[in-house]
CSV table of C-alpha atoms in Angstrom, one decimal:
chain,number,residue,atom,x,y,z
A,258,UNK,CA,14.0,-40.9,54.6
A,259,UNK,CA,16.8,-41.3,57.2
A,260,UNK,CA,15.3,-43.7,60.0
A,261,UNK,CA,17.7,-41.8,63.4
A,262,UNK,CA,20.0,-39.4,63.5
A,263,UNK,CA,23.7,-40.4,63.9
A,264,UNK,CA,26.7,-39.3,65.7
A,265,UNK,CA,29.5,-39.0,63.8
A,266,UNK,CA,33.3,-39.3,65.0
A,267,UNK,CA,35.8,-37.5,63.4
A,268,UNK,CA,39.4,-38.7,63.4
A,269,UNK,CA,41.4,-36.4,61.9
A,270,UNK,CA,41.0,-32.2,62.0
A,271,UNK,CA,42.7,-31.4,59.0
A,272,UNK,CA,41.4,-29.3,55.8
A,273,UNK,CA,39.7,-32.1,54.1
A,274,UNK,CA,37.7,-32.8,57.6
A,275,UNK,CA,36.8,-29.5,57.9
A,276,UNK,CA,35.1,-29.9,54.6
A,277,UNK,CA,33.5,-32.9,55.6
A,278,UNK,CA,32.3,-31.4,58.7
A,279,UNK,CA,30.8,-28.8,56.6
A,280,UNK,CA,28.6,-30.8,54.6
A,281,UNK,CA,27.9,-33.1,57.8
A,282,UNK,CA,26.4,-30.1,60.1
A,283,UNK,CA,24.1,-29.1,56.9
A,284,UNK,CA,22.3,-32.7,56.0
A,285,UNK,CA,19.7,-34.0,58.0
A,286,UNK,CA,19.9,-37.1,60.2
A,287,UNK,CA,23.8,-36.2,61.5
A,288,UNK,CA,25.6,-34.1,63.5
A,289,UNK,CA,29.8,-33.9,64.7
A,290,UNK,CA,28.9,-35.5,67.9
A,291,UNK,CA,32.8,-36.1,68.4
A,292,UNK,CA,36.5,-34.9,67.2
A,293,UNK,CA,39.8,-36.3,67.8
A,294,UNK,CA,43.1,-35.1,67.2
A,295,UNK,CA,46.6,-35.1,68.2
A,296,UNK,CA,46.5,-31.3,68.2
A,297,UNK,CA,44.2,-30.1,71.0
A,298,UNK,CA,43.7,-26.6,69.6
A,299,UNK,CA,42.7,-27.7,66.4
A,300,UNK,CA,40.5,-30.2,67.9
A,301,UNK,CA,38.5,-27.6,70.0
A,302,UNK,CA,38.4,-25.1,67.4
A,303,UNK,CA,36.7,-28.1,65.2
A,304,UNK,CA,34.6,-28.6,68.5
A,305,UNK,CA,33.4,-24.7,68.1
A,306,UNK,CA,32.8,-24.4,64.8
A,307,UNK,CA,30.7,-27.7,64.6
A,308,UNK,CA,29.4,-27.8,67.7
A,309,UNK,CA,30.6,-31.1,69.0
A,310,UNK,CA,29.6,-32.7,72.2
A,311,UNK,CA,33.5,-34.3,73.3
A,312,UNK,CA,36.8,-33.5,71.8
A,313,UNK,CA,39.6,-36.3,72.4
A,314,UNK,CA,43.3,-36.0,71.7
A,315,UNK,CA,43.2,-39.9,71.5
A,316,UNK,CA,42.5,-41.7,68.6
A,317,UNK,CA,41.7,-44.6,71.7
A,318,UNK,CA,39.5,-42.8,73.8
A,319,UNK,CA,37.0,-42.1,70.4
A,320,UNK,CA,36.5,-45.5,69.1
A,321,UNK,CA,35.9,-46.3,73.0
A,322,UNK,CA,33.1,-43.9,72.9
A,323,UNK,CA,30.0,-45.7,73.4
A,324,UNK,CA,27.7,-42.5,71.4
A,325,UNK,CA,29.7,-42.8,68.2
A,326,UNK,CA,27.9,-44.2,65.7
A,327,UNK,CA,30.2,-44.0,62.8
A,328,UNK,CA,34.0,-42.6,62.5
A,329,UNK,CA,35.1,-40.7,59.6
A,330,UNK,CA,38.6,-41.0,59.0
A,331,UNK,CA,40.2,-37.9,58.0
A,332,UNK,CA,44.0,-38.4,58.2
A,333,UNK,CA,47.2,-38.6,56.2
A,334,UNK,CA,47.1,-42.2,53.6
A,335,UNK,CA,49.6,-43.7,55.7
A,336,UNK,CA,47.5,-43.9,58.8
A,337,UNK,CA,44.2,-45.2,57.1
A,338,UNK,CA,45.2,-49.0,57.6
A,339,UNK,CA,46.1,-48.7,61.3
A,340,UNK,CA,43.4,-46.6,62.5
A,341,UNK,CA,40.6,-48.4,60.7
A,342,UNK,CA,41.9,-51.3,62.0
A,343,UNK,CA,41.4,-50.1,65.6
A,344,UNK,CA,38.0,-48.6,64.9
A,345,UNK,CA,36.7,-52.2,63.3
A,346,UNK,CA,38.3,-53.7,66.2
A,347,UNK,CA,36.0,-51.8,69.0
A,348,UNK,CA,33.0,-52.3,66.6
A,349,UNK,CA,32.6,-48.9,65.2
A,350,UNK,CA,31.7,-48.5,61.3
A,351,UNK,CA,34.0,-46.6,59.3
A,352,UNK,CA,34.3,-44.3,56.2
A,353,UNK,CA,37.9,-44.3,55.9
A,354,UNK,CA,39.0,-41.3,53.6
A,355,UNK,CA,40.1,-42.6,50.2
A,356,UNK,CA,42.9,-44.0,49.2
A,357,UNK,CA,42.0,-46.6,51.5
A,358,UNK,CA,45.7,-47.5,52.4
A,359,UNK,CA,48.7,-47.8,50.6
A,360,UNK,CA,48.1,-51.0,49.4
A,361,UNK,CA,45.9,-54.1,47.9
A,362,UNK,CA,47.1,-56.0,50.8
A,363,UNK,CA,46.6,-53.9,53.1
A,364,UNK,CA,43.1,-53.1,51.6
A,365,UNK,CA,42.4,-56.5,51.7
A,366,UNK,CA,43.0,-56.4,55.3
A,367,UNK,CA,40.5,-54.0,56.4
A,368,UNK,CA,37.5,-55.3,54.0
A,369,UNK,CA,38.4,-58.7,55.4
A,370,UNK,CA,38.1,-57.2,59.4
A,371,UNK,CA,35.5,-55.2,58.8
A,372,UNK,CA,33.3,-58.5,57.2
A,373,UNK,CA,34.4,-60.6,59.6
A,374,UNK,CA,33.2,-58.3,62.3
A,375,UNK,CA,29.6,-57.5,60.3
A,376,UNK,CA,30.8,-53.8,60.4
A,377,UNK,CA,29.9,-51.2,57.6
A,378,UNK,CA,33.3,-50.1,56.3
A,379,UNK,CA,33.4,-47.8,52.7
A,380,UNK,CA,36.3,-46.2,50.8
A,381,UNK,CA,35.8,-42.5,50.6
A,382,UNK,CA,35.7,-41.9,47.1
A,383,UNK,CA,32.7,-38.8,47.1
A,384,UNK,CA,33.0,-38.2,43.3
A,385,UNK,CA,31.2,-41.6,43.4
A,386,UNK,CA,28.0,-40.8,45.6
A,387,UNK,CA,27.4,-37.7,43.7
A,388,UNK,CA,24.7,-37.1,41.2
A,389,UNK,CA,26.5,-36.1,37.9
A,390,UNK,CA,27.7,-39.8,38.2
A,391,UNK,CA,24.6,-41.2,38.3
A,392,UNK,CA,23.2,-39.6,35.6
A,393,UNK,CA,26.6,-40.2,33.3
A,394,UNK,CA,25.8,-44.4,34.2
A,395,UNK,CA,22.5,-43.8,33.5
A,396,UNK,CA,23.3,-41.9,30.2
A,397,UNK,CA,25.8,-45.2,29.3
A,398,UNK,CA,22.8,-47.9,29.9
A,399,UNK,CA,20.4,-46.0,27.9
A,400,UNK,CA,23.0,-46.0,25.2
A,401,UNK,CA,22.9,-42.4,24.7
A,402,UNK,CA,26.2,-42.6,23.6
A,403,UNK,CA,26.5,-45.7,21.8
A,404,UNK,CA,29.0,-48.3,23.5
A,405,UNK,CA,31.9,-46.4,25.3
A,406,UNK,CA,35.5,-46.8,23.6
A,407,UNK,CA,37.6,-44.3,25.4
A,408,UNK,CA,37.8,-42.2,28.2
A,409,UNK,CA,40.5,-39.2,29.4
A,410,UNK,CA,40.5,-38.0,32.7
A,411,UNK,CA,43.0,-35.6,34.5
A,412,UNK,CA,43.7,-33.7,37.8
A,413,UNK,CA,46.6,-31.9,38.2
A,414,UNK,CA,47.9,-28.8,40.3
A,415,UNK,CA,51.3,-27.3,41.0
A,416,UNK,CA,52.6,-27.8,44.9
A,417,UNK,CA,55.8,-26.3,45.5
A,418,UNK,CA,58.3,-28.5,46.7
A,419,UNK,CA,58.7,-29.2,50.7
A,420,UNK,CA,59.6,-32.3,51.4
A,421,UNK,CA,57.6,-32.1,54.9
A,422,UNK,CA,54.7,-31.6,52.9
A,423,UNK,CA,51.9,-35.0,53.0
A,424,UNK,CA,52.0,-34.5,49.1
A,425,UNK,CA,56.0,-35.0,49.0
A,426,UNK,CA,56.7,-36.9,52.0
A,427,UNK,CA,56.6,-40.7,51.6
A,428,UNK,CA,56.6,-42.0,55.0
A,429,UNK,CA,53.2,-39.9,55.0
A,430,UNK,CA,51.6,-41.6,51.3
A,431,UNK,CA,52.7,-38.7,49.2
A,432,UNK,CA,52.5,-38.2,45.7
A,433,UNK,CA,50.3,-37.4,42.9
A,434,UNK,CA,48.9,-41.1,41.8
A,435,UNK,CA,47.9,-41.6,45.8
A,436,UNK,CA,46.5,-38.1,46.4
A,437,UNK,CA,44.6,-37.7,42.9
A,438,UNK,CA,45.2,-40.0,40.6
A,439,UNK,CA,42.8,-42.0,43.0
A,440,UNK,CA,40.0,-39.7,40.8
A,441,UNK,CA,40.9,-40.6,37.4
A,442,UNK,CA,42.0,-44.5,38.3
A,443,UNK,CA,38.5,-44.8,39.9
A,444,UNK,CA,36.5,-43.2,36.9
A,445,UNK,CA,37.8,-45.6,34.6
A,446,UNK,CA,37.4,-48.2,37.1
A,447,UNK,CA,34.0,-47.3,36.8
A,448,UNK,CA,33.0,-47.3,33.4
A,449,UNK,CA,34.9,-50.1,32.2
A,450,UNK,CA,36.2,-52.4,34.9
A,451,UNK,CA,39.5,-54.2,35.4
A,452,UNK,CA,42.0,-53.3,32.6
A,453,UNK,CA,44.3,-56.3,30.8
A,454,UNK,CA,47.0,-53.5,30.3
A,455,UNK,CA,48.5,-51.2,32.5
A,456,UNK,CA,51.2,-49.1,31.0
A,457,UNK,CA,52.6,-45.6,32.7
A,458,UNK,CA,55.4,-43.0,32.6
A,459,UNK,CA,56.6,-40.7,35.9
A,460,UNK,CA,58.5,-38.1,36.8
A,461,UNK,CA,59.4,-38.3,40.5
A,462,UNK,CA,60.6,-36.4,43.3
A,463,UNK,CA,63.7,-36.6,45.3
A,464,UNK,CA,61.6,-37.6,48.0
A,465,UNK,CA,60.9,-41.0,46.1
A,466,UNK,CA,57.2,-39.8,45.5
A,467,UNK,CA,55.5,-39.4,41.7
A,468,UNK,CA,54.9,-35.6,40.7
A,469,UNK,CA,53.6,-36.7,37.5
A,470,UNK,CA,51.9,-39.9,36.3
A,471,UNK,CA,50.1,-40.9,32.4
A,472,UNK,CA,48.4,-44.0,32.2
A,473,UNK,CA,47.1,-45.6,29.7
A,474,UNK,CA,44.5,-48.3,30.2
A,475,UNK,CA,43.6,-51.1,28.3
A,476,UNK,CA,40.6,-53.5,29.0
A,477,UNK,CA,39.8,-57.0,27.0
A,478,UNK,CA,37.7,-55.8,24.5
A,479,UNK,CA,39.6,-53.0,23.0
A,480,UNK,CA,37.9,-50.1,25.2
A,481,UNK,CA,40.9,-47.6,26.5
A,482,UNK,CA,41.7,-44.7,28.8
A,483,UNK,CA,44.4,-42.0,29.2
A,484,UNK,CA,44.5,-40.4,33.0
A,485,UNK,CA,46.8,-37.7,34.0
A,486,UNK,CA,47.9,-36.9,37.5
A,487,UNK,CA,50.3,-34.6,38.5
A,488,UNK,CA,51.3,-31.9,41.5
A,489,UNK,CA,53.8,-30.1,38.8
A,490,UNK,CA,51.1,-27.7,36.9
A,491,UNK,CA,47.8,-26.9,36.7
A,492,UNK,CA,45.6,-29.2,34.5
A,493,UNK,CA,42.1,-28.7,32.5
A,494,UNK,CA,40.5,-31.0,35.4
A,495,UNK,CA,38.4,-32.1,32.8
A,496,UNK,CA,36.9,-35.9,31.6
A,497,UNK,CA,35.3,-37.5,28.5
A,498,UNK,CA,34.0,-40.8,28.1
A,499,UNK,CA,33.3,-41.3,23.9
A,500,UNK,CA,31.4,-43.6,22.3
A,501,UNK,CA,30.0,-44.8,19.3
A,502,UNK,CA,26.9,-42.2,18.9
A,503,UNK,CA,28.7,-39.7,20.8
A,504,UNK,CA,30.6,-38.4,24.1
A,505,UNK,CA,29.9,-37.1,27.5
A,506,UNK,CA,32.0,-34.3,28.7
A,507,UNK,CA,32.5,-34.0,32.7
A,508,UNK,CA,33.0,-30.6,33.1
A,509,UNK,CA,35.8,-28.8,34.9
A,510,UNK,CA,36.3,-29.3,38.0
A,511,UNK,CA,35.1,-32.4,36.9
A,512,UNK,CA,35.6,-34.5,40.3
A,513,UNK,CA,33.2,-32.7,41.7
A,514,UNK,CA,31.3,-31.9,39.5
A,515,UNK,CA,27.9,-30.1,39.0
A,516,UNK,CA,27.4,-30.3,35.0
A,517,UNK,CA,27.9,-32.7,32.5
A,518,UNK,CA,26.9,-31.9,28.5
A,519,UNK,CA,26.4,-34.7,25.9
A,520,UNK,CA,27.6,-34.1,22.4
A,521,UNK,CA,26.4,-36.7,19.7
A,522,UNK,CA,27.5,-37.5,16.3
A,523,UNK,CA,24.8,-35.9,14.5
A,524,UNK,CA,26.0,-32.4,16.0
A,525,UNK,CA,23.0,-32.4,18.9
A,526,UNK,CA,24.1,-31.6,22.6
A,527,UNK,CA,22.3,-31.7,25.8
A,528,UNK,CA,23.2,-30.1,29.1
A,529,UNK,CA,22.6,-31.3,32.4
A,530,UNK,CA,22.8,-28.8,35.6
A,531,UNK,CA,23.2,-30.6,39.0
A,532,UNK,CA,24.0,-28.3,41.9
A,533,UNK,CA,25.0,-29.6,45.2
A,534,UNK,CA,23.1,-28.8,48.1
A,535,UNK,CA,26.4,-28.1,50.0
A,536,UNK,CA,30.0,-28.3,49.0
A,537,UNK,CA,29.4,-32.2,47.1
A,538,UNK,CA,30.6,-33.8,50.5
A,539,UNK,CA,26.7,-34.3,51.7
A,540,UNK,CA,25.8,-37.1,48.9
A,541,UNK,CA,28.7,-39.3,50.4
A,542,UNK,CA,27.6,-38.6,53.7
A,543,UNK,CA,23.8,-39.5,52.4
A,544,UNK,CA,25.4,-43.1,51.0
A,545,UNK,CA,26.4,-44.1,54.4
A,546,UNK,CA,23.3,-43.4,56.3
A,547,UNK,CA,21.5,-44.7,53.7
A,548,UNK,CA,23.6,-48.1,54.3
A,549,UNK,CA,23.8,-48.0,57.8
A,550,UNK,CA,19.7,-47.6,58.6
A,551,UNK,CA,19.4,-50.9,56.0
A,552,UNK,CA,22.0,-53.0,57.7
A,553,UNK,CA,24.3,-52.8,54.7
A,554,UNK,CA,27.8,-53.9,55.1
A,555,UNK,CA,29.3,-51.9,52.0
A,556,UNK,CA,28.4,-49.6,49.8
A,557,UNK,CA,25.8,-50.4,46.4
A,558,UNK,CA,27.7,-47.4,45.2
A,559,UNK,CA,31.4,-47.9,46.3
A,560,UNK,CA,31.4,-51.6,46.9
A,561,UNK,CA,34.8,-53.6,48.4
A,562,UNK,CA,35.4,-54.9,45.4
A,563,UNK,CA,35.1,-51.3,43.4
A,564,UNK,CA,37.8,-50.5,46.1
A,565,UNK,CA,39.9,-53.3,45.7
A,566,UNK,CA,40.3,-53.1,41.6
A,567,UNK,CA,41.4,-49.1,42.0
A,568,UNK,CA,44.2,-50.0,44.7
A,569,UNK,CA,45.0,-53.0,42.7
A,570,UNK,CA,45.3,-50.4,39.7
A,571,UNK,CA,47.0,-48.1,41.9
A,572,UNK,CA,49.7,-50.4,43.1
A,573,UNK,CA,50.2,-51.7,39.4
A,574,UNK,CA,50.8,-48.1,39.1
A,575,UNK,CA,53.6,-47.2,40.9
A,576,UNK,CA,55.3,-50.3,41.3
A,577,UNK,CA,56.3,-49.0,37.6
A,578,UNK,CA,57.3,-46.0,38.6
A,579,UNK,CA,59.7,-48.2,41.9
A,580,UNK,CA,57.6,-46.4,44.2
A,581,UNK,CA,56.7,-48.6,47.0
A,582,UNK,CA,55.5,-47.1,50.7
């Protein structure tokens, strides 16, 4: 049971905010209390649609709103380390829109403010708060499955090429790994922790950003996974995590996803429907309250250090490629 009601800020009125605000004006306990943006009409036709109390067109005069409970930051990668720096630094909480920056260091950085300040600060990453996930960890420590070996994951999509694009422009975080390779890098993350090899092959754009990007991970004891991400062509959107009895399949899309079926050796399967209440975006925003009305500083679910491992895995990433931000 959520113990108050909270006011959300919103920093940021792009696409993926608009989702957010979505799921945040149909789950109990929150409303859009506030929206900033650079763009006034976008930030009072967020104001409209939500029904927010004050629209800014400074990202200043939000975090020195006195009502805000939390800020949501909903802007392009490169601006996640700066402007959840200046939140932490007037004492609001943050949920900082995965990636978290463009960096471990920088990564570091925030987690370290945001401790150091006794301020609730969590990575972004929904796919984690939903309830297919829960029920695939829950499948893996019942041993449904045996002992996990391997695990594929991809998203991919086709973009056509504009270089002023957020997806092709550097100076902005571009490219696939950063926009959604984040999904796979974090699944695997996950399931089996920090890898001992990293090993990966790009294509990249003239921009200097990565259109395509396989991994292969390898972890101490053997265990392995192959993730895809790419902005050249559509992809299944699909992931499997097999073990020794058997596998789970995450259906498409599966980063969001609302089924899962189990398919063990001896030719059995199982399916399990889970529906979201809204558009997925409602469990993450659940997570947070959950945190914030028991004093939590991070996440149970997407702890610092879950956060920390995927950039580090991240950064490993592309600094093969010779893409550095």
């Amino acid at each position: 049971m959520i113990k108050r009601n909270y006011r959300w800020g919103i920093l940021g009125a792009g696409r993926i905010a608009e989702k957010f605000c979505t799921a945040l004006s149909e789950t109990g306990g929150s409303e859009v209390y506030a929206v900033a943006s650079r763009d006034a009409g976008k930030a009072d036709a967020y104001a409209a649609k939500f029904n927010a109390s004050v629209v800014f067109t400074d990202y200043n005069a939000l975090v020195k709103d006195a009502n805000v409970d939390i800020i949501y930051i909903a802007t392009p990668h490169a601006f996640h380390y700066n402007q959840t720096m200046l939140c932490l630094q007037h004492n609001k909480p943050v949920l900082c829109e995965k990636p978290m920056s463009l960096s471990p260091k920088q990564t570091a950085e925030m987690i370290a403010a945001a401790t150091k300040s006794n301020l609730f600060l969590m990575e972004g990453v929904w796919t984690r708060c939903m309830p297919f996930i829960e029920k695939t960890l829950s499948l893996i420590k019942e041993g449904v499955i045996g002992e996990p070996q391997y695990l594929q994951a991809d998203f991919g999509f086709f973009a056509a090429f504009d270089p002023a694009s957020r997806l092709f422009d550097k100076a902005l975080g571009g490219g696939s790994v950063m926009d959604i390779g984040i999904y796979p890098i974090f699944l695997a993350a996950l399931i089996f922790g920090e890898p001992s090899v990293i090993k990966s092959v790009f294509k990249l754009a003239e921009t200097g950003v990565d259109t395509y990007a396989s991994i292969l991970l390898q972890y101490p004891a053997g265990e392995s996974a192959h993730l895809l991400s790419t902005i050249d062509f559509n992809t299944p959107i699909e992931a499997t995590i097999i073990g020794t009895k058997g596998r789970i399949q995450i259906h498409n899309p599966w980063f969001k996803a609302t089924a899962i079926t189990v398919h063990l050796n001896d030719g059995t399967q199982q399916d399990f429907d889970m529906p979201h209440q809204s558009n997925g975006f409602e469990h993450e925003i659940k997570e947070v309250m959950y945190c914030l009305d028991n004093g939590l500083l991070q996440s149970p679910k997407v702890p610092h250090q879950l956060t920390l491992l995927i950039s580090k895995i991240m950064d490993e990433v592309l600094q093969q490629a010779g893409v550095n931000y």
